[in-house]
XYZ file of C-alpha atoms in Angstrom:
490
model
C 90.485 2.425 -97.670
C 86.692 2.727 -97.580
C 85.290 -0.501 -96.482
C 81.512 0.322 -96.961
C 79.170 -2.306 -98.211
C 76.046 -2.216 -100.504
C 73.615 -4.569 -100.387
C 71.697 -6.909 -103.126
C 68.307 -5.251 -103.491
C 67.489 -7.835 -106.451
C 65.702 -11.135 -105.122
C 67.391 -13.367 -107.737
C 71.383 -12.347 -106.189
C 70.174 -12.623 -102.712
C 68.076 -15.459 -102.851
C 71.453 -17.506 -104.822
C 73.603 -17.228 -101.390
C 70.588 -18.566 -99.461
C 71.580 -21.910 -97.324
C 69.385 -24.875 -98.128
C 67.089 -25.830 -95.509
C 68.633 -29.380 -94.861
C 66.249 -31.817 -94.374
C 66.776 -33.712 -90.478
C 67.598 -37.156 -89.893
C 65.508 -39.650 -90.597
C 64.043 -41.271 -87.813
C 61.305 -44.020 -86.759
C 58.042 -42.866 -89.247
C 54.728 -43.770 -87.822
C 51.956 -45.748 -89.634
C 50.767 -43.044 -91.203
C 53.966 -41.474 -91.965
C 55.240 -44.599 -93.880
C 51.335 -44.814 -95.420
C 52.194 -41.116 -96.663
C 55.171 -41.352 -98.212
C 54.341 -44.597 -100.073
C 51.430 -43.096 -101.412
C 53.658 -40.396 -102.498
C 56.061 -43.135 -104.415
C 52.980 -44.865 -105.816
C 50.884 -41.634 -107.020
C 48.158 -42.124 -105.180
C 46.458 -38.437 -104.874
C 43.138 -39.142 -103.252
C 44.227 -41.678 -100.735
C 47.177 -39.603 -99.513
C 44.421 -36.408 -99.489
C 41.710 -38.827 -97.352
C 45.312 -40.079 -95.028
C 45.932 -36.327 -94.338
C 41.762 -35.338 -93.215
C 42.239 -38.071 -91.283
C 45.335 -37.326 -89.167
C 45.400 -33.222 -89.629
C 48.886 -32.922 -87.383
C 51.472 -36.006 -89.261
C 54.464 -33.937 -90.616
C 54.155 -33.778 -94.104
C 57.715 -33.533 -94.459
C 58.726 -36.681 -92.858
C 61.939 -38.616 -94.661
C 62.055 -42.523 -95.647
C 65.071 -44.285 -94.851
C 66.844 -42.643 -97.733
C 66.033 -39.312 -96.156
C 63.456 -38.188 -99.066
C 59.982 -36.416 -98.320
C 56.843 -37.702 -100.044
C 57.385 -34.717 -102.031
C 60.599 -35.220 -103.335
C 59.498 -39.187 -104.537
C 56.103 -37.516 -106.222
C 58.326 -34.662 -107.719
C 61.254 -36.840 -109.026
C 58.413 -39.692 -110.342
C 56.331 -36.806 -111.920
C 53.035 -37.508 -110.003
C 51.933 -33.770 -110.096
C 48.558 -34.256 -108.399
C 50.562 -36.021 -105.445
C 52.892 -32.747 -105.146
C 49.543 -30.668 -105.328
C 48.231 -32.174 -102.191
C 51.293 -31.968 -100.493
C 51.773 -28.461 -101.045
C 48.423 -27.678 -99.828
C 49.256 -29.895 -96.537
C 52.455 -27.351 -96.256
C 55.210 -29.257 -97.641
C 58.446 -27.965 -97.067
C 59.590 -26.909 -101.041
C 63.306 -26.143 -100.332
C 64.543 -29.026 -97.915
C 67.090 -31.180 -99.163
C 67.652 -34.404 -99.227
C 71.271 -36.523 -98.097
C 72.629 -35.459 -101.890
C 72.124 -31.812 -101.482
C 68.419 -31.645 -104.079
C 65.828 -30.026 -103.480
C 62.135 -31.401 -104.998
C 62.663 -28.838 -107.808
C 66.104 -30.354 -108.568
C 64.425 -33.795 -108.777
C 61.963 -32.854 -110.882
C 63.778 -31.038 -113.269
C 66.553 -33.479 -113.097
C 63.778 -35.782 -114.569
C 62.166 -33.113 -116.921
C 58.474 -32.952 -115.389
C 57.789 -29.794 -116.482
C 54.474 -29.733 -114.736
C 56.123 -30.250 -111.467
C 58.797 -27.870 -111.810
C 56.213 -25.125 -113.309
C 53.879 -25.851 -109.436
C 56.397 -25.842 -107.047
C 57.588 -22.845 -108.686
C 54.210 -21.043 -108.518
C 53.760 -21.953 -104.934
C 57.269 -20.632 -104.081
C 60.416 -23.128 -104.521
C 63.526 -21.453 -104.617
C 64.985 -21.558 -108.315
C 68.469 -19.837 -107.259
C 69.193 -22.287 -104.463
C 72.537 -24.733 -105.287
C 72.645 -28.071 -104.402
C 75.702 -29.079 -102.174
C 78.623 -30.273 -103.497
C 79.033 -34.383 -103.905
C 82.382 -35.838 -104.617
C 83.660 -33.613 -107.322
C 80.081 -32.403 -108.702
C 80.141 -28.290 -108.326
C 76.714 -27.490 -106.661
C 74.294 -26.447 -109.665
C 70.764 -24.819 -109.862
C 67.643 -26.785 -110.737
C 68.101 -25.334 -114.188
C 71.962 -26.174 -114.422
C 70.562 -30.048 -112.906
C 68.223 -29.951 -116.254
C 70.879 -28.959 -118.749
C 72.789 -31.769 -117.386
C 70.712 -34.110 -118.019
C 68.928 -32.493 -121.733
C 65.869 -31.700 -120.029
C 65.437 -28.132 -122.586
C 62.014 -27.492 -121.797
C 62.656 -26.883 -118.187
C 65.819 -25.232 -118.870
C 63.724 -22.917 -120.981
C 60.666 -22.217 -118.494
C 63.411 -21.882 -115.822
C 65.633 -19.260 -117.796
C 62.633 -17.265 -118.184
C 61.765 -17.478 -114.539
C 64.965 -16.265 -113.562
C 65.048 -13.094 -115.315
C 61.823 -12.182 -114.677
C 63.952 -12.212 -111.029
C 66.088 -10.152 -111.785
C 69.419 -12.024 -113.269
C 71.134 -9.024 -115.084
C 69.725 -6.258 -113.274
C 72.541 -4.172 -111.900
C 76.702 -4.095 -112.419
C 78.538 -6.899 -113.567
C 81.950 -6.611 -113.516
C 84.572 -7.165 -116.424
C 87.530 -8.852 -114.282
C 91.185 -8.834 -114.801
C 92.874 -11.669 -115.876
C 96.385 -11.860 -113.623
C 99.924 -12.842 -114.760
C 103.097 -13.145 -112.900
C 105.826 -10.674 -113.635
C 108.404 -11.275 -117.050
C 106.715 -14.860 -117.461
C 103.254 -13.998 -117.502
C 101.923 -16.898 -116.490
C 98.342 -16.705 -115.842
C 97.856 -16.672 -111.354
C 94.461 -17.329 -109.979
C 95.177 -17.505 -106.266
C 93.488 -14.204 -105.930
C 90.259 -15.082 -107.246
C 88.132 -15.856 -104.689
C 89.857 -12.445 -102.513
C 88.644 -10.342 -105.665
C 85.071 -11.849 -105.808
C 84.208 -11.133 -101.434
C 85.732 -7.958 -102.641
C 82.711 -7.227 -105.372
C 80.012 -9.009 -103.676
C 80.732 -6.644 -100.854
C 80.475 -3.347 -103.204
C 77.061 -4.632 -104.355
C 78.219 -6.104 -107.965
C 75.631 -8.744 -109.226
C 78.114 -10.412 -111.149
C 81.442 -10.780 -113.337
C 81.755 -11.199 -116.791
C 85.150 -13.380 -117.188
C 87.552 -13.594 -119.524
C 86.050 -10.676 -121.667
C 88.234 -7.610 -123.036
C 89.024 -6.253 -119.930
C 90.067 -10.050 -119.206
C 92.696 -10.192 -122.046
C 90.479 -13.015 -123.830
C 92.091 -13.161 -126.993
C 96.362 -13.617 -125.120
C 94.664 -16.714 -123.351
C 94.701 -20.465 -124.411
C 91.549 -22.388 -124.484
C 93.583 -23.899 -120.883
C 93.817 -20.978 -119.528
C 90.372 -19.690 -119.979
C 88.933 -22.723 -118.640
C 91.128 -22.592 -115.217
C 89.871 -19.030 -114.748
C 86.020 -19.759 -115.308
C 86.087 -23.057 -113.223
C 88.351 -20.739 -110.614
C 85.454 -18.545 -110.516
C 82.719 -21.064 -109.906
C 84.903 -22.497 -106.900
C 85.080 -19.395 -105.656
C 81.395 -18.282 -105.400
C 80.355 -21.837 -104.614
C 83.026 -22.260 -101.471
C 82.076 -19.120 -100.151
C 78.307 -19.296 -101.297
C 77.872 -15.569 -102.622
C 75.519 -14.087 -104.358
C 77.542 -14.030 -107.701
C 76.366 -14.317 -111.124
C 79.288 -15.462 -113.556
C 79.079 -14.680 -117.322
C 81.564 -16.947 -119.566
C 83.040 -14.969 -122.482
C 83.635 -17.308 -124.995
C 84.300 -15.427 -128.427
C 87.349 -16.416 -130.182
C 88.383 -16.326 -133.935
C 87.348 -19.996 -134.395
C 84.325 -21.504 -133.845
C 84.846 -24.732 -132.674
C 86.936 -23.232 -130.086
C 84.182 -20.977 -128.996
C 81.871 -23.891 -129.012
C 84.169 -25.680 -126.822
C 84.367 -23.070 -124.411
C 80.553 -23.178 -124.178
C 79.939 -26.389 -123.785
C 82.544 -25.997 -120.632
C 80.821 -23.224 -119.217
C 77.867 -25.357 -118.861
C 79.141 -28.346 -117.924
C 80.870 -26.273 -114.671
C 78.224 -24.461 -113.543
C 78.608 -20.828 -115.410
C 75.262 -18.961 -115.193
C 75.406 -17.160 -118.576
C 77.903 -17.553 -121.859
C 78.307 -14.358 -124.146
C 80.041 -14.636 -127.423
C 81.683 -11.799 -129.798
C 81.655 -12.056 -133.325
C 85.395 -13.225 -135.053
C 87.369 -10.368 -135.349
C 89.878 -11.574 -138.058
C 87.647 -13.258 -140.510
C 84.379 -10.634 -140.339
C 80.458 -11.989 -140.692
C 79.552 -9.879 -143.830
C 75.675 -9.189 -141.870
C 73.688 -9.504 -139.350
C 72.359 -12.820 -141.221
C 75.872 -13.889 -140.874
C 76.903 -13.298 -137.337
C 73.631 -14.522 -136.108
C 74.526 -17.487 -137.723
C 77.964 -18.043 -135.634
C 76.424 -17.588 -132.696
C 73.543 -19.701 -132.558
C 76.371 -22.704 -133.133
C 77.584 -21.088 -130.030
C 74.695 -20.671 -127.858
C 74.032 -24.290 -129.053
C 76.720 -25.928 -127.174
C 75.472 -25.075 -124.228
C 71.316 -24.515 -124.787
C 70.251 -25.149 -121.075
C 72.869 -21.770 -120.334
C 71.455 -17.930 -120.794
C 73.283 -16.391 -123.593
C 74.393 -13.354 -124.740
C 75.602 -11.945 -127.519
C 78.548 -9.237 -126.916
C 78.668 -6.354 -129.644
C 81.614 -4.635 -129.745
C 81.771 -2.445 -133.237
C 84.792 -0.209 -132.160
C 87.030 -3.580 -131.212
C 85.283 -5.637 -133.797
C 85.240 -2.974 -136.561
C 81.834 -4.386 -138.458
C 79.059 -3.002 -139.637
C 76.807 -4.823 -138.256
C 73.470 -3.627 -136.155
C 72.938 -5.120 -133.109
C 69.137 -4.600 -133.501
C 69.397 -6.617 -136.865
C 71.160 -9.460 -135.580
C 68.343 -9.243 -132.445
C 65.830 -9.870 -134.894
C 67.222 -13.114 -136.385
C 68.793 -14.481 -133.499
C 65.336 -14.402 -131.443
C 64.044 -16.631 -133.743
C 67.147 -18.908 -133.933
C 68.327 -19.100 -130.328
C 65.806 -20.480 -127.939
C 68.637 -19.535 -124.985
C 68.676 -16.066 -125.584
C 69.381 -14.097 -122.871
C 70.161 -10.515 -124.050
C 73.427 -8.710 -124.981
C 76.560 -6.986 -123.852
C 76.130 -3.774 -125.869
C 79.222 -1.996 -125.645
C 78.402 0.893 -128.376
C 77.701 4.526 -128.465
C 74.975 3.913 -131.463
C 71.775 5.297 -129.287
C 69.026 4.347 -132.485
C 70.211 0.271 -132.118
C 69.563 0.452 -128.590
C 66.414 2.223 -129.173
C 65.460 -0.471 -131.863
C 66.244 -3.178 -129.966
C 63.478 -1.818 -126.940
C 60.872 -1.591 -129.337
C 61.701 -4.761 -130.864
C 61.505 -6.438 -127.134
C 58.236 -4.533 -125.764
C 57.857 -7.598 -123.115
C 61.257 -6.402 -121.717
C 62.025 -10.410 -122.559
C 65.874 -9.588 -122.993
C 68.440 -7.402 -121.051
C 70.245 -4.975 -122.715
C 73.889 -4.185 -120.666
C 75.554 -1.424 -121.774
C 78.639 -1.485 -121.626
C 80.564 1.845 -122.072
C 80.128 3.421 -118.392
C 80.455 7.282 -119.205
C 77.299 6.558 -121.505
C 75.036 4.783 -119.201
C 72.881 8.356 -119.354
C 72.233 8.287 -122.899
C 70.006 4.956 -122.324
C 68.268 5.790 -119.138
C 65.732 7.791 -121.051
C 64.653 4.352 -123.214
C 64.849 1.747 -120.129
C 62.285 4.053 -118.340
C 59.948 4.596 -121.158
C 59.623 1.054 -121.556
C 59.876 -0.308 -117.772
C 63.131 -1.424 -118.625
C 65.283 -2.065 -115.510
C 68.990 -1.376 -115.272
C 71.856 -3.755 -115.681
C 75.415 -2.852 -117.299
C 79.011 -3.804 -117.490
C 81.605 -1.920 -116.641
C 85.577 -1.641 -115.586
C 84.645 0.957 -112.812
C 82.427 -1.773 -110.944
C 85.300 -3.694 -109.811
C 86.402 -0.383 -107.256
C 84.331 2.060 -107.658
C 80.682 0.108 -107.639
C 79.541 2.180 -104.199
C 79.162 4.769 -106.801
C 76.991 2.120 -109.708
C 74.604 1.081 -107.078
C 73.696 4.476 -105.918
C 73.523 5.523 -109.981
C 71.377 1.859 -110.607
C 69.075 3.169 -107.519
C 68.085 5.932 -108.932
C 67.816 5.012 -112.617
C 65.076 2.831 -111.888
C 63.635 4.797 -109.645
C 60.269 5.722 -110.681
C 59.132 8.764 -108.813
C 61.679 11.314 -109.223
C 60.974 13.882 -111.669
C 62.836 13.740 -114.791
C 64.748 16.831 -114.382
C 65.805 15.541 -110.757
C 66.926 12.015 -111.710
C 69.245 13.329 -114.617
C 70.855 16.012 -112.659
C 71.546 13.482 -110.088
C 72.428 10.801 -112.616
C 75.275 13.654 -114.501
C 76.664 14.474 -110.943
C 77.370 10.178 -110.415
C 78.591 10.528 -114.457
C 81.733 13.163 -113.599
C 83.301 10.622 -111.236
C 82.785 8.061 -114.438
C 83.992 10.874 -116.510
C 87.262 11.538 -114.872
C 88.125 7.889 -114.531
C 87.702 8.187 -118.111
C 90.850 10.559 -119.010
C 92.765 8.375 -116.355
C 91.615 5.484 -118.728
C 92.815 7.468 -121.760
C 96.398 8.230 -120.226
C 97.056 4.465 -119.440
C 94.708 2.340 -121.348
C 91.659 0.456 -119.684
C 93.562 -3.279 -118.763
C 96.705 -1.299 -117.118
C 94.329 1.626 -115.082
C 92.164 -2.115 -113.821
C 94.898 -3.940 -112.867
C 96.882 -0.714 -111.197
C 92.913 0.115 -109.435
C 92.698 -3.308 -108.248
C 96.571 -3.899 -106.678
C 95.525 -0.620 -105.187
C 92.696 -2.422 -103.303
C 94.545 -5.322 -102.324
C 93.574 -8.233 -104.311
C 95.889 -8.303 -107.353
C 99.736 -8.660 -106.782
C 100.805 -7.941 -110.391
C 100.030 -5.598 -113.332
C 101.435 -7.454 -115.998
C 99.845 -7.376 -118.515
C 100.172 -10.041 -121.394
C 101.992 -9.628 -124.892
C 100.762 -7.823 -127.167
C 99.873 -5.226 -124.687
C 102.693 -3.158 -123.394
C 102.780 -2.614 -119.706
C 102.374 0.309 -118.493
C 105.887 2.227 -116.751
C 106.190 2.490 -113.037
C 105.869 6.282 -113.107
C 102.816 5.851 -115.073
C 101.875 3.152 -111.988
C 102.659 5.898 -109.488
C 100.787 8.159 -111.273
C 97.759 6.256 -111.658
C 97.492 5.056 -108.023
C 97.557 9.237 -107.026
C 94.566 9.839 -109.516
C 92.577 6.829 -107.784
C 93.140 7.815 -103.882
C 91.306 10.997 -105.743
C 88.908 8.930 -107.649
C 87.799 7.587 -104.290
C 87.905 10.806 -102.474
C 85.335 12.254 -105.254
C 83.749 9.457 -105.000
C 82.691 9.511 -101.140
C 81.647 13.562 -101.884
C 79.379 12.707 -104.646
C 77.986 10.437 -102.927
C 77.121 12.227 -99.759
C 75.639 14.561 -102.416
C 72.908 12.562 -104.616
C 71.301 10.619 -102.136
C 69.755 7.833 -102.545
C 66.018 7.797 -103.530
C 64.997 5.572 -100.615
C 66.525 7.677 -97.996
């Protein structure tokens, strides 16, 4: 098997497996040192900015006996002209103190938005984790603020981390695993599967979607596979976003799910409408989802349309524009449709590029190329293929956004990466899209079974047999194509 590796070109995935700095022992302070620091406490600007012209070489970065920097007491009490003049006397912004926080954490632990919104502009990390106390999973600045209500820096720091970068590139739909004839759900492969993306270049996974067999799992169930997930990325500290799917028929359910997702550390929730019991409109469904996104507001959301699955009528440009105005969490959406003029709509709609739209239907990714260049718009989707074939997303993702390549050259290239996509298609159509994953990814060595869950009928050994012959060639086209449309940076 191919083991070739891509790597995170996007600051915000790279920057999220980044070790803290931890800050040193403390040891005996000076004078000064201990003058610093409780000027710091005390908010005392000038005085600590006459302390440091008068002794130009003290370590600003010198710890108390509780191992805290002047800057992390002035951050976490909300003196903001105290973390100014530490900053300018070169601070360090990501050490850590004993319990794993960083100044940002303290501040937005505390919500001083001021604070958060400096340290930020001069350079602190907003993707670093703290370190994991007792049972406490290690959480962003911005997951620290959700815990503890603080919405306005939740807010500021959303924004902040898209404008990194958050859903630009692959996220992949995973599998949901069951043991053989009793289907109960396994998860001992989990963190095997995710080194096994991260490595291909995928940004993130979006769990427990279709691809995921949502609606054959228990509230339980989904919950052990999200907080399964989380464990995983945060033991082995990869660059991983995770995207909850929580959509189910009811909405208390869905809200329940949400509310988890936040509480353990999920970087995004997406929702689909009820499938059952339709919204009638836009007006509707915009409606049921802002309950949603409101169980967990400190958590990006986004809002999954599915038409073919969902069977609505229901634009996802019209629901856009009510749910901008509704949902202060807004993230962006799954958009897993073929309707080109919504897509289009919901650009113009978003001329600030605010939102990411991920498509979700891989042999279409083409068809919206043409509007996420016209309006700056940078690439992110979700698709099956990116849990074994992703080599072959990051190449296509490189030169989607690639803006020197003539238009005629990037959409030849861009057709040639399609016909792998295109015959993994009709392998798709033979077997169905949960059976082809699960066969694709025992074929790579991280799933043992291909059960699938009731309804869904499993799919026959000699259709197993069949399948793994078509992906040995999958892989084999794969490796030509890509010796063929180089990459743009090459």
């Amino acid at each position: 098997m191919d083991t070739k590796t891509a790597t995170p070109s996007s600051a915000f995935p790279a920057a999220m497996g980044r070790e803290q700095q931890q800050a040193p022992s403390a040891t005996r302070l000076s004078t000064a040192e201990t003058k610093l620091i409780n000027l710091a406490k005390e908010g005392k600007a000038d005085e600590l900015a006459k302390l440091l012209d008068e002794f130009p070489t003290m370590n600003p970065n010198a710890l108390d006996e509780h191992g805290e920097t002047g800057l992390m007491w002035a951050s976490g009490k909300g003196h903001r002209k105290v973390a100014g003049v530490l900053i300018q006397a070169k601070a360090d912004l990501d050490v850590v103190d004993p319990w794993g926080l960083t100044a940002l954490m303290l501040a937005a632990r505390c919500g001083h938005l001021p604070i958060v919104e400096l340290l930020v502009k001069f350079g602190a990390s907003i993707n670093l984790r703290s370190t994991k106390i007792d049972d406490v999973r290690p959480k962003t600045a911005r997951q620290i603020a959700a815990e503890h209500g603080k919405l306005d820096v939740c807010y500021y720091l959303m924004e902040k981390e898209r404008e990194l970068g958050m859903f630009h590139g692959m996220m992949a739909p995973t599998m949901s695993e069951f043991e053989e004839k009793t289907q109960r759900l396994v998860t001992k492969n989990i963190a095997a599967y995710a080194r096994h993306l991260v490595k291909t270049g995928v940004r993130g996974v979006f769990c427990c979607g279709t691809c995921g067999e949502s609606m054959t799992l228990s509230e339980a169930e989904r919950k052990l596979i999200l907080e399964a997930w989380i464990d995983a990325r945060n033991i082995l500290k990869l660059p991983l976003i995770i995207i909850a799917q929580v959509g189910c028929e009811s909405l208390t359910a869905a809200c329940n799910l949400a509310h988890h997702a936040q509480l353990v550390g999920a970087d995004a929730v997406a929702c689909m409408i009820p499938t059952f019991f339709k919204p009638d409109s836009a007006k509707e469904g915009a409606a049921f989802t802002a309950k949603v996104a409101a169980a967990a507001p400190g958590t990006h959301f986004l809002f999954y349309q599915f038409p073919d699955i969902v069977q609505n009528k229901m634009k996802a440009c019209d629901w856009l524009r009510i749910a901008a105005d509704t949902i202060p969490n807004l993230a962006g959406m799954k958009f897993t449709s073929l309707d080109c003029s919504d897509y289009a709509n919901m650009c113009a709609q978003d001329p600030e590029n605010k939102y990411a739209f991920l498509p979700g239907y891989e042999d279409s990714y083409t068809a919206f190329v043409a509007y996420n260049n016209s309006t700056g718009r940078r690439f992110g989707g979700v698709g099956l293929l990116a849990n074994f074939l992703n080599l072959l997303h990051v190449r296509y993702i490189e030169i989607a956004d690639n803006e020197t390549m003539s238009c005629k050259e990037k959409f030849k290239a861009l057709e040639k990466l399609q016909s792998v996509v295109r015959r993994a298609g009709a392998i798709i159509k033979a077997v169905g899209a949960v059976g082809f994953l699960k066969v694709a990814m025992k074929f790579v060595g991280i799933a043992s079974s291909i059960e699938q869950r009731l309804p869904l009928k499993n799919i026959s050994p000699k259709q197993a047999l069949w399948a793994q012959g078509e992906l040995a060639g999958l892989f084999a086209e794969m490796d030509q194509v890509l010796s063929e449309v180089k990459s743009p940076s090459s």
